[in-house]
Amino acid sequence: MTLDLLAQPLKLPCGATLPNRLCKAAMTEGLADGALRATERHVRLYRQWSAGGCGLLLTGNVQVDHRCLERPANVAIDGNAGLDELRAYARAGTQHGTHLWMQIAHAGRQSPRYVTGSPLAPSPVQLQVLNNFAMPRAATEEDILDVIRRFANVARIARETGFTGVQVHSAHGYLLSSFLSPVTNQRTDAWGGSLENRARIVIESVRAVRAAVGADFPVSVKLNSDDFRKGGFSNEDCLRVVEWLNAEQLDLLEISGGTYEQPKLLGAEGASSTAAAPRESTRQREAYFIDYAERIRAVAKMPMMVTGGFRSRAAMEEALSGACDMIGIGRPLVSDPACAKKLLARQVDTLPAHERVMRQGVTHDGSPVKAYLRAAAEISWYYIQIFRLADGLPPDPRVGTSWTRLMYFATEIAAAWRLRRAKKRGAFNSKLSAPPA
């Protein structure tokens, strides 16, 4: 009998075992209440995904600072109570024997204007996309140390409330990722300049998280294989950072790539992309980052996961044969929350893909703005489907992106208004919060 690679368990360095090689990759949910606490909608959503077949579920990015969010309805852990809600969330995501890991993040300069007029960044380099992001303030030394403490604090709370692991988000242009890039990190102190200095906040955050959760609890890192931007964090830089991470007791390294300006994680890119034309083998294997993963695999000593573009059993099995140990899938699980179970049961060989609807109404000429608009059109469609799942409704593949973009924008503005009201009520009382400079 042929060995079913997807169904094989994976024992992690910390001693925990994942039931199979499929992971629901992190997708921002936008389901928190006005005080950024988890809700019953998270419970309904993750109950479905726990039953859906993946051995590992990664949450959408849980923010460490309520002042700097990726979206105004992110879950955040920042002196806003909500521990019982987190416990209910964790129970829902683990009730079928699945692992549920909390992805921990700080949005940095990629926090939109309707969330903050003063985002935090390594240097005051503004994100130039549709004027939707304010000029960030450069982090002080105390800000940086505060961020590290926040990552550790959220990791500790994740373990205490029943999550079975954590992932430190150091990709996609968010705060830790922006420290890695010479384009966004123009500092001349101990946190900038050389790659070793630029990577310091990532390494120190991982160390603080490990100290907070102990040696027997899974700790993962999500890292860009490349920023795909001239002068940015390169694949060569990535290889060196992975070598340093080898010493940090990691249980899983997830490989991704791109930023808001270069949304390669969604298969799009702007004119300043440094990405080479993919090899024919890469096109056949579907995954956006598989060639990069093969290079990283040569130096990484921890298990690896690749996320982005997987749709067929053949592509997944080929990747598991050498490039990685886990397969991350995201959008297909929105179209069909049970598709991983069907794949494991060999009822299907290909996961659902609705990317064709996202091409409607948005042409793409290679500019960063058009790349961002195209990416926004795609993800708004999936956001609305996530809302439907969270409300107990089935996905609706018939809806087009014109309507979903409008609905997404309306829900974002409504969530921002609820957040402002919660702040006025004093919903956040974090002892870790450092006042803005």
CSV table of C-alpha atoms in Angstrom, one decimal:
chain,number,residue,atom,x,y,z
A,1,MET,CA,0.0,0.0,0.0
A,2,THR,CA,1.3,3.4,-0.9
A,3,LEU,CA,2.2,5.7,2.0
A,4,ASP,CA,-0.2,8.5,2.3
A,5,LEU,CA,2.1,11.5,3.0
A,6,LEU,CA,-0.7,13.9,3.8
A,7,ALA,CA,-2.1,11.6,6.6
A,8,GLN,CA,1.2,11.1,8.3
A,9,PRO,CA,1.6,12.5,11.9
A,10,LEU,CA,4.5,14.9,12.5
A,11,LYS,CA,6.3,14.9,15.9
A,12,LEU,CA,7.7,18.3,16.7
A,13,PRO,CA,11.0,19.0,18.5
A,14,CYS,CA,9.1,20.1,21.7
A,15,GLY,CA,7.4,16.6,21.9
A,16,ALA,CA,3.9,17.5,20.6
A,17,THR,CA,2.6,15.6,17.6
A,18,LEU,CA,0.4,17.0,14.8
A,19,PRO,CA,-2.2,14.5,13.5
A,20,ASN,CA,-1.4,15.0,9.8
A,21,ARG,CA,0.5,17.3,7.4
A,22,LEU,CA,-2.3,19.7,6.6
A,23,CYS,CA,-2.5,23.1,8.2
A,24,LYS,CA,-5.2,25.7,8.0
A,25,ALA,CA,-3.1,28.7,7.3
A,26,ALA,CA,-3.7,32.0,9.1
A,27,MET,CA,-6.4,34.2,7.6
A,28,THR,CA,-7.5,37.4,9.2
A,29,GLU,CA,-11.1,37.0,10.5
A,30,GLY,CA,-12.3,40.5,11.4
A,31,LEU,CA,-14.7,39.0,13.9
A,32,ALA,CA,-13.7,40.6,17.2
A,33,ASP,CA,-16.1,42.9,19.3
A,34,GLY,CA,-15.5,46.6,19.8
A,35,ALA,CA,-13.0,45.8,22.6
A,36,LEU,CA,-11.1,43.4,20.3
A,37,ARG,CA,-12.2,40.3,22.2
A,38,ALA,CA,-13.0,37.0,20.6
A,39,THR,CA,-16.7,36.3,20.0
A,40,GLU,CA,-19.2,33.5,19.4
A,41,ARG,CA,-18.6,34.0,15.7
A,42,HIS,CA,-15.0,32.8,16.2
A,43,VAL,CA,-16.4,29.7,18.0
A,44,ARG,CA,-18.8,28.9,15.2
A,45,LEU,CA,-16.0,29.4,12.6
A,46,TYR,CA,-13.3,27.4,14.3
A,47,ARG,CA,-15.7,24.6,15.3
A,48,GLN,CA,-16.2,24.0,11.5
A,49,TRP,CA,-12.5,24.2,10.8
A,50,SER,CA,-11.7,21.8,13.6
A,51,ALA,CA,-14.0,19.3,12.1
A,52,GLY,CA,-12.6,20.0,8.6
A,53,GLY,CA,-9.7,17.6,8.5
A,54,CYS,CA,-6.5,19.8,9.0
A,55,GLY,CA,-4.4,18.5,11.9
A,56,LEU,CA,-3.2,22.1,12.7
A,57,LEU,CA,-5.2,25.3,12.7
A,58,LEU,CA,-3.5,28.7,12.8
A,59,THR,CA,-5.6,31.6,13.9
A,60,GLY,CA,-5.7,35.0,12.1
A,61,ASN,CA,-3.2,37.4,13.5
A,62,VAL,CA,-3.9,38.2,17.2
A,63,GLN,CA,-2.5,41.6,17.9
A,64,VAL,CA,-0.2,42.5,20.8
A,65,ASP,CA,-1.1,46.2,20.9
A,66,HIS,CA,-4.6,47.6,20.5
A,67,ARG,CA,-3.2,50.9,19.1
A,68,CYS,CA,-1.7,49.3,16.0
A,69,LEU,CA,-4.0,46.8,14.3
A,70,GLU,CA,-4.1,45.1,10.9
A,71,ARG,CA,-7.9,45.6,11.0
A,72,PRO,CA,-10.2,47.3,13.5
A,73,ALA,CA,-11.8,43.9,14.4
A,74,ASN,CA,-8.7,41.9,15.0
A,75,VAL,CA,-8.5,40.0,18.3
A,76,ALA,CA,-6.0,41.7,20.5
A,77,ILE,CA,-4.7,40.9,24.0
A,78,ASP,CA,-3.9,44.2,25.6
A,79,GLY,CA,-5.4,44.7,29.0
A,80,ASN,CA,-8.9,44.2,27.6
A,81,ALA,CA,-10.0,41.1,29.6
A,82,GLY,CA,-11.7,38.5,27.3
A,83,LEU,CA,-10.0,35.4,28.8
A,84,ASP,CA,-13.2,33.4,28.9
A,85,GLU,CA,-13.8,34.3,25.3
A,86,LEU,CA,-10.3,33.1,24.4
A,87,ARG,CA,-11.0,29.8,26.2
A,88,ALA,CA,-14.2,29.2,24.3
A,89,TYR,CA,-12.3,30.0,21.1
A,90,ALA,CA,-9.6,27.5,22.0
A,91,ARG,CA,-12.1,24.8,22.9
A,92,ALA,CA,-13.9,25.2,19.5
A,93,GLY,CA,-10.6,24.9,17.6
A,94,THR,CA,-9.4,21.8,19.4
A,95,GLN,CA,-12.5,19.8,19.9
A,96,HIS,CA,-11.8,17.3,17.2
A,97,GLY,CA,-8.2,16.6,18.3
A,98,THR,CA,-6.8,19.3,16.2
A,99,HIS,CA,-4.0,21.7,17.3
A,100,LEU,CA,-5.0,25.4,17.4
A,101,TRP,CA,-2.0,27.7,17.4
A,102,MET,CA,-2.4,31.4,18.0
A,103,GLN,CA,-0.6,33.6,15.5
A,104,ILE,CA,0.8,36.6,17.3
A,105,ALA,CA,1.4,39.8,15.4
A,106,HIS,CA,2.0,43.6,15.5
A,107,ALA,CA,0.8,45.4,12.4
A,108,GLY,CA,3.4,48.1,12.5
A,109,ARG,CA,3.2,50.6,9.6
A,110,GLN,CA,0.6,48.5,7.9
A,111,SER,CA,-2.1,49.6,10.3
A,112,PRO,CA,-4.6,51.7,8.3
A,113,ARG,CA,-5.5,55.3,9.0
A,114,TYR,CA,-9.0,54.4,10.2
A,115,VAL,CA,-7.3,52.5,13.0
A,116,THR,CA,-4.4,54.8,13.9
A,117,GLY,CA,-2.9,58.1,12.7
A,118,SER,CA,0.4,57.1,14.3
A,119,PRO,CA,1.5,53.6,13.5
A,120,LEU,CA,4.8,52.2,14.8
A,121,ALA,CA,7.7,51.3,12.6
A,122,PRO,CA,11.5,50.9,12.8
A,123,SER,CA,11.9,54.1,10.8
A,124,PRO,CA,9.5,56.9,9.6
A,125,VAL,CA,9.0,55.3,6.1
A,126,GLN,CA,5.4,55.6,5.0
A,127,LEU,CA,3.5,52.9,3.2
A,128,GLN,CA,2.5,54.5,-0.1
A,129,VAL,CA,-0.7,52.7,-1.0
A,130,LEU,CA,-3.9,54.7,-1.7
A,131,ASN,CA,-3.0,57.2,1.1
A,132,ASN,CA,-4.6,54.7,3.4
A,133,PHE,CA,-1.6,54.5,5.8
A,134,ALA,CA,-0.3,57.4,7.9
A,135,MET,CA,3.4,58.3,8.4
A,136,PRO,CA,4.7,56.0,11.1
A,137,ARG,CA,6.7,57.1,14.1
A,138,ALA,CA,10.1,55.6,14.6
A,139,ALA,CA,10.1,53.1,17.5
A,140,THR,CA,12.2,54.2,20.5
A,141,GLU,CA,14.3,51.7,22.5
A,142,GLU,CA,11.5,51.4,25.1
A,143,ASP,CA,9.0,50.8,22.3
A,144,ILE,CA,11.0,47.9,21.0
A,145,LEU,CA,11.5,46.4,24.4
A,146,ASP,CA,7.8,46.8,25.0
A,147,VAL,CA,6.9,45.0,21.8
A,148,ILE,CA,9.1,42.1,22.8
A,149,ARG,CA,7.4,41.9,26.2
A,150,ARG,CA,4.0,42.0,24.5
A,151,PHE,CA,4.8,39.0,22.3
A,152,ALA,CA,5.8,37.1,25.4
A,153,ASN,CA,2.7,38.2,27.3
A,154,VAL,CA,0.3,37.1,24.6
A,155,ALA,CA,2.1,33.8,24.2
A,156,ARG,CA,1.7,33.1,27.9
A,157,ILE,CA,-2.0,33.9,27.8
A,158,ALA,CA,-2.4,31.7,24.7
A,159,ARG,CA,-1.1,28.7,26.6
A,160,GLU,CA,-3.1,29.6,29.7
A,161,THR,CA,-6.4,29.8,27.8
A,162,GLY,CA,-6.1,26.5,25.9
A,163,PHE,CA,-4.3,27.2,22.6
A,164,THR,CA,-1.9,24.4,21.8
A,165,GLY,CA,0.9,26.5,20.3
A,166,VAL,CA,1.9,30.0,19.0
A,167,GLN,CA,3.3,31.5,15.9
A,168,VAL,CA,5.4,34.7,15.9
A,169,HIS,CA,4.4,36.6,12.7
A,170,SER,CA,7.6,37.9,11.1
A,171,ALA,CA,6.4,38.1,7.5
A,172,HIS,CA,4.3,40.2,5.1
A,173,GLY,CA,5.7,43.6,6.1
A,174,TYR,CA,4.2,43.8,9.6
A,175,LEU,CA,6.3,45.2,12.4
A,176,LEU,CA,8.9,42.4,12.9
A,177,SER,CA,9.1,41.9,9.1
A,178,SER,CA,9.7,45.6,8.6
A,179,PHE,CA,12.6,45.5,11.0
A,180,LEU,CA,14.3,42.9,8.7
A,181,SER,CA,14.1,45.1,5.6
A,182,PRO,CA,16.7,47.8,4.8
A,183,VAL,CA,13.9,49.7,3.0
A,184,THR,CA,11.8,50.2,6.1
A,185,ASN,CA,14.6,49.9,8.7
A,186,GLN,CA,17.0,52.8,8.3
A,187,ARG,CA,18.1,52.9,11.9
A,188,THR,CA,21.8,53.2,12.9
A,189,ASP,CA,21.5,51.8,16.4
A,190,ALA,CA,21.6,48.3,17.7
A,191,TRP,CA,18.2,47.5,16.0
A,192,GLY,CA,19.3,48.6,12.5
A,193,GLY,CA,22.1,48.6,10.0
A,194,SER,CA,23.6,45.1,9.7
A,195,LEU,CA,21.3,42.1,9.1
A,196,GLU,CA,22.2,40.8,12.5
A,197,ASN,CA,20.9,44.1,14.1
A,198,ARG,CA,17.8,44.2,11.9
A,199,ALA,CA,17.0,40.6,12.9
A,200,ARG,CA,17.6,41.3,16.6
A,201,ILE,CA,13.9,42.1,17.4
A,202,VAL,CA,12.8,38.8,15.8
A,203,ILE,CA,15.3,36.7,17.6
A,204,GLU,CA,14.6,38.5,21.0
A,205,SER,CA,10.9,38.1,20.5
A,206,VAL,CA,11.2,34.4,19.8
A,207,ARG,CA,13.4,33.9,22.9
A,208,ALA,CA,11.0,35.8,25.1
A,209,VAL,CA,8.1,33.8,23.7
A,210,ARG,CA,9.9,30.5,24.4
A,211,ALA,CA,10.7,31.6,27.9
A,212,ALA,CA,7.1,32.5,28.5
A,213,VAL,CA,5.6,29.2,27.3
A,214,GLY,CA,8.2,26.7,28.3
A,215,ALA,CA,10.2,24.0,26.4
A,216,ASP,CA,7.2,21.6,25.9
A,217,PHE,CA,4.9,24.0,24.0
A,218,PRO,CA,5.0,24.5,20.2
A,219,VAL,CA,6.6,27.8,19.0
A,220,SER,CA,6.6,28.6,15.3
A,221,VAL,CA,7.8,31.6,13.2
A,222,LYS,CA,6.4,32.8,9.9
A,223,LEU,CA,9.1,34.3,7.8
A,224,ASN,CA,9.3,35.9,4.3
A,225,SER,CA,11.4,33.9,1.9
A,226,ASP,CA,11.9,37.3,0.1
A,227,ASP,CA,10.1,40.7,0.2
A,228,PHE,CA,10.3,40.8,-3.6
A,229,ARG,CA,11.3,44.4,-3.5
A,230,LYS,CA,14.5,46.0,-4.7
A,231,GLY,CA,16.7,46.7,-1.7
A,232,GLY,CA,14.4,44.8,0.7
A,233,PHE,CA,14.8,41.6,2.7
A,234,SER,CA,16.2,39.1,0.2
A,235,ASN,CA,16.3,35.3,0.0
A,236,GLU,CA,19.9,35.5,0.9
A,237,ASP,CA,19.0,37.5,4.0
A,238,CYS,CA,16.3,34.9,4.8
A,239,LEU,CA,18.8,32.0,4.7
A,240,ARG,CA,21.1,33.8,7.2
A,241,VAL,CA,18.1,34.5,9.5
A,242,VAL,CA,17.1,30.9,9.3
A,243,GLU,CA,20.6,29.8,10.4
A,244,TRP,CA,20.2,32.0,13.5
A,245,LEU,CA,16.7,30.7,14.2
A,246,ASN,CA,18.2,27.1,14.2
A,247,ALA,CA,19.5,27.8,17.7
A,248,GLU,CA,16.1,29.0,19.0
A,249,GLN,CA,14.2,25.8,19.7
A,250,LEU,CA,11.6,26.3,17.0
A,251,ASP,CA,9.0,23.7,16.2
A,252,LEU,CA,7.9,24.9,12.8
A,253,LEU,CA,9.1,27.5,10.3
A,254,GLU,CA,6.4,28.7,7.9
A,255,ILE,CA,7.7,30.2,4.6
A,256,SER,CA,5.8,32.9,2.8
A,257,GLY,CA,6.7,36.2,1.1
A,258,GLY,CA,5.7,39.7,0.0
A,259,THR,CA,4.2,42.7,1.7
A,260,TYR,CA,1.2,45.1,1.1
A,261,GLU,CA,3.3,46.7,-1.7
A,262,GLN,CA,4.2,43.4,-3.2
A,263,PRO,CA,1.3,41.0,-2.4
A,264,LYS,CA,3.1,38.0,-3.6
A,265,LEU,CA,1.4,35.9,-0.9
A,266,LEU,CA,-1.8,36.3,-3.1
A,267,GLY,CA,0.0,35.6,-6.3
A,268,ALA,CA,0.2,39.3,-7.3
A,269,GLU,CA,3.1,41.7,-7.5
A,270,GLY,CA,3.9,45.3,-8.4
A,271,ALA,CA,6.3,46.8,-10.8
A,272,SER,CA,9.2,47.0,-8.4
A,273,SER,CA,9.1,43.3,-7.8
A,274,THR,CA,12.5,41.5,-7.9
A,275,ALA,CA,10.9,38.1,-8.3
A,276,ALA,CA,12.4,36.1,-11.2
A,277,ALA,CA,10.1,34.4,-13.6
A,278,PRO,CA,9.0,31.1,-12.0
A,279,ARG,CA,10.4,27.9,-13.4
A,280,GLU,CA,8.1,25.6,-15.3
A,281,SER,CA,8.3,23.1,-12.5
A,282,THR,CA,7.1,25.8,-10.1
A,283,ARG,CA,4.1,26.6,-12.2
A,284,GLN,CA,3.3,22.9,-12.3
A,285,ARG,CA,3.7,22.6,-8.5
A,286,GLU,CA,1.3,25.5,-8.0
A,287,ALA,CA,2.9,26.8,-4.7
A,288,TYR,CA,4.2,30.4,-4.9
A,289,PHE,CA,7.2,29.9,-2.7
A,290,ILE,CA,8.3,26.3,-3.3
A,291,ASP,CA,11.6,27.1,-5.0
A,292,TYR,CA,12.5,29.4,-2.1
A,293,ALA,CA,11.5,26.7,0.4
A,294,GLU,CA,13.9,24.2,-1.3
A,295,ARG,CA,16.8,26.6,-0.7
A,296,ILE,CA,15.8,27.3,2.9
A,297,ARG,CA,15.4,23.5,3.5
A,298,ALA,CA,19.1,23.1,2.9
A,299,VAL,CA,19.9,25.2,6.0
A,300,ALA,CA,16.9,24.9,8.2
A,301,LYS,CA,17.1,22.3,11.1
A,302,MET,CA,13.5,22.7,12.2
A,303,PRO,CA,10.4,21.3,10.5
A,304,MET,CA,9.1,23.6,7.7
A,305,MET,CA,5.7,24.5,6.3
A,306,VAL,CA,5.0,26.2,2.9
A,307,THR,CA,1.8,28.1,2.4
A,308,GLY,CA,0.4,29.7,-0.8
A,309,GLY,CA,-1.1,28.3,-3.9
A,310,PHE,CA,-1.5,24.6,-3.1
A,311,ARG,CA,-4.6,23.1,-4.7
A,312,SER,CA,-3.9,19.5,-5.8
A,313,ARG,CA,-2.9,16.4,-4.0
A,314,ALA,CA,-0.1,15.8,-6.4
A,315,ALA,CA,1.5,19.2,-5.7
A,316,MET,CA,1.2,18.7,-2.0
A,317,GLU,CA,2.7,15.2,-2.1
A,318,GLU,CA,5.6,16.4,-4.2
A,319,ALA,CA,6.4,19.2,-1.7
A,320,LEU,CA,6.2,16.8,1.2
A,321,SER,CA,8.7,14.5,-0.6
A,322,GLY,CA,11.5,17.0,0.0
A,323,ALA,CA,10.7,20.7,0.2
A,324,CYS,CA,8.7,20.8,3.5
A,325,ASP,CA,7.0,18.9,6.3
A,326,MET,CA,3.6,20.6,6.4
A,327,ILE,CA,1.3,22.1,3.8
A,328,GLY,CA,-0.5,25.3,4.6
A,329,ILE,CA,-3.8,25.9,2.9
A,330,GLY,CA,-6.1,28.9,3.4
A,331,ARG,CA,-8.7,30.1,0.9
A,332,PRO,CA,-10.0,26.6,-0.1
A,333,LEU,CA,-11.1,26.1,3.5
A,334,VAL,CA,-13.3,29.2,3.1
A,335,SER,CA,-14.9,27.9,0.0
A,336,ASP,CA,-15.4,24.4,1.6
A,337,PRO,CA,-14.5,24.1,5.3
A,338,ALA,CA,-14.5,20.3,5.0
A,339,CYS,CA,-12.2,20.1,1.9
A,340,ALA,CA,-9.2,18.9,3.8
A,341,LYS,CA,-11.1,15.9,5.2
A,342,LYS,CA,-12.3,15.0,1.7
A,343,LEU,CA,-8.7,15.2,0.5
A,344,LEU,CA,-7.5,12.9,3.3
A,345,ALA,CA,-10.4,10.5,2.6
A,346,ARG,CA,-9.4,10.5,-1.1
A,347,GLN,CA,-12.9,11.7,-2.0
A,348,VAL,CA,-11.2,14.6,-4.0
A,349,ASP,CA,-7.8,15.2,-5.4
A,350,THR,CA,-8.1,19.0,-6.0
A,351,LEU,CA,-9.2,21.7,-3.5
A,352,PRO,CA,-11.8,24.3,-4.5
A,353,ALA,CA,-10.5,27.5,-6.2
A,354,HIS,CA,-12.6,30.6,-6.8
A,355,GLU,CA,-9.8,33.0,-7.9
A,356,ARG,CA,-11.5,33.6,-11.2
A,357,VAL,CA,-14.2,35.8,-9.7
A,358,MET,CA,-11.5,38.0,-8.2
A,359,ARG,CA,-10.3,39.1,-11.6
A,360,GLN,CA,-13.5,41.0,-12.3
A,361,GLY,CA,-13.3,44.7,-12.5
A,362,VAL,CA,-9.6,45.1,-11.6
A,363,THR,CA,-7.0,45.3,-14.3
A,364,HIS,CA,-3.4,44.9,-13.2
A,365,ASP,CA,-0.5,46.8,-15.0
A,366,GLY,CA,2.2,46.0,-12.5
A,367,SER,CA,2.0,49.1,-10.4
A,368,PRO,CA,1.9,48.7,-6.6
A,369,VAL,CA,-1.5,50.4,-6.4
A,370,LYS,CA,-3.0,48.1,-8.9
A,371,ALA,CA,-1.4,45.1,-7.3
A,372,TYR,CA,-2.9,46.2,-3.9
A,373,LEU,CA,-6.4,46.8,-5.5
A,374,ARG,CA,-6.3,43.4,-7.1
A,375,ALA,CA,-5.3,41.8,-3.9
A,376,ALA,CA,-8.0,43.7,-2.0
A,377,ALA,CA,-10.6,42.6,-4.5
A,378,GLU,CA,-9.6,39.0,-3.9
A,379,ILE,CA,-9.4,39.0,-0.2
A,380,SER,CA,-12.7,40.9,0.2
A,381,TRP,CA,-14.5,38.0,-1.4
A,382,TYR,CA,-13.0,35.6,1.1
A,383,TYR,CA,-13.7,38.0,4.0
A,384,ILE,CA,-17.4,38.0,3.2
A,385,GLN,CA,-17.4,34.2,3.0
A,386,ILE,CA,-15.7,34.0,6.4
A,387,PHE,CA,-18.4,36.2,7.8
A,388,ARG,CA,-21.0,33.8,6.4
A,389,LEU,CA,-19.3,30.8,8.0
A,390,ALA,CA,-19.1,32.6,11.3
A,391,ASP,CA,-22.8,33.4,11.1
A,392,GLY,CA,-23.7,29.7,10.5
A,393,LEU,CA,-24.3,30.2,6.8
A,394,PRO,CA,-22.8,28.2,3.9
A,395,PRO,CA,-20.3,29.9,1.5
A,396,ASP,CA,-21.9,31.6,-1.5
A,397,PRO,CA,-19.7,31.3,-4.5
A,398,ARG,CA,-22.1,33.3,-6.7
A,399,VAL,CA,-21.2,36.7,-5.2
A,400,GLY,CA,-18.9,39.0,-7.1
A,401,THR,CA,-16.2,41.3,-5.9
A,402,SER,CA,-17.9,44.6,-6.6
A,403,TRP,CA,-20.4,43.8,-3.9
A,404,THR,CA,-17.9,42.2,-1.5
A,405,ARG,CA,-15.5,45.1,-1.7
A,406,LEU,CA,-18.4,47.4,-0.7
A,407,MET,CA,-19.5,45.2,2.1
A,408,TYR,CA,-15.9,44.8,3.4
A,409,PHE,CA,-15.4,48.5,3.4
A,410,ALA,CA,-18.6,49.1,5.3
A,411,THR,CA,-17.8,46.4,7.9
A,412,GLU,CA,-14.3,47.9,8.4
A,413,ILE,CA,-15.7,51.4,9.0
A,414,ALA,CA,-18.3,50.1,11.4
A,415,ALA,CA,-15.7,48.1,13.3
A,416,ALA,CA,-13.4,51.2,13.5
A,417,TRP,CA,-16.3,53.1,15.0
A,418,ARG,CA,-17.0,50.4,17.6
A,419,LEU,CA,-13.3,50.4,18.5
A,420,ARG,CA,-13.2,54.2,19.0
A,421,ARG,CA,-16.2,53.8,21.4
A,422,ALA,CA,-14.5,51.0,23.3
A,423,LYS,CA,-11.4,53.2,23.7
A,424,LYS,CA,-13.5,56.0,25.1
A,425,ARG,CA,-15.1,53.6,27.6
A,426,GLY,CA,-11.6,52.6,28.8
A,427,ALA,CA,-11.8,49.1,27.5
A,428,PHE,CA,-8.0,48.8,27.4
A,429,ASN,CA,-5.9,49.0,30.5
A,430,SER,CA,-2.6,47.4,29.6
A,431,LYS,CA,0.3,47.8,32.1
A,432,LEU,CA,2.6,47.1,29.2
A,433,SER,CA,1.5,50.1,27.1
A,434,ALA,CA,4.2,52.7,26.7
A,435,PRO,CA,3.0,56.2,25.9
A,436,PRO,CA,3.7,57.4,22.3
A,437,ALA,CA,6.9,59.4,21.9
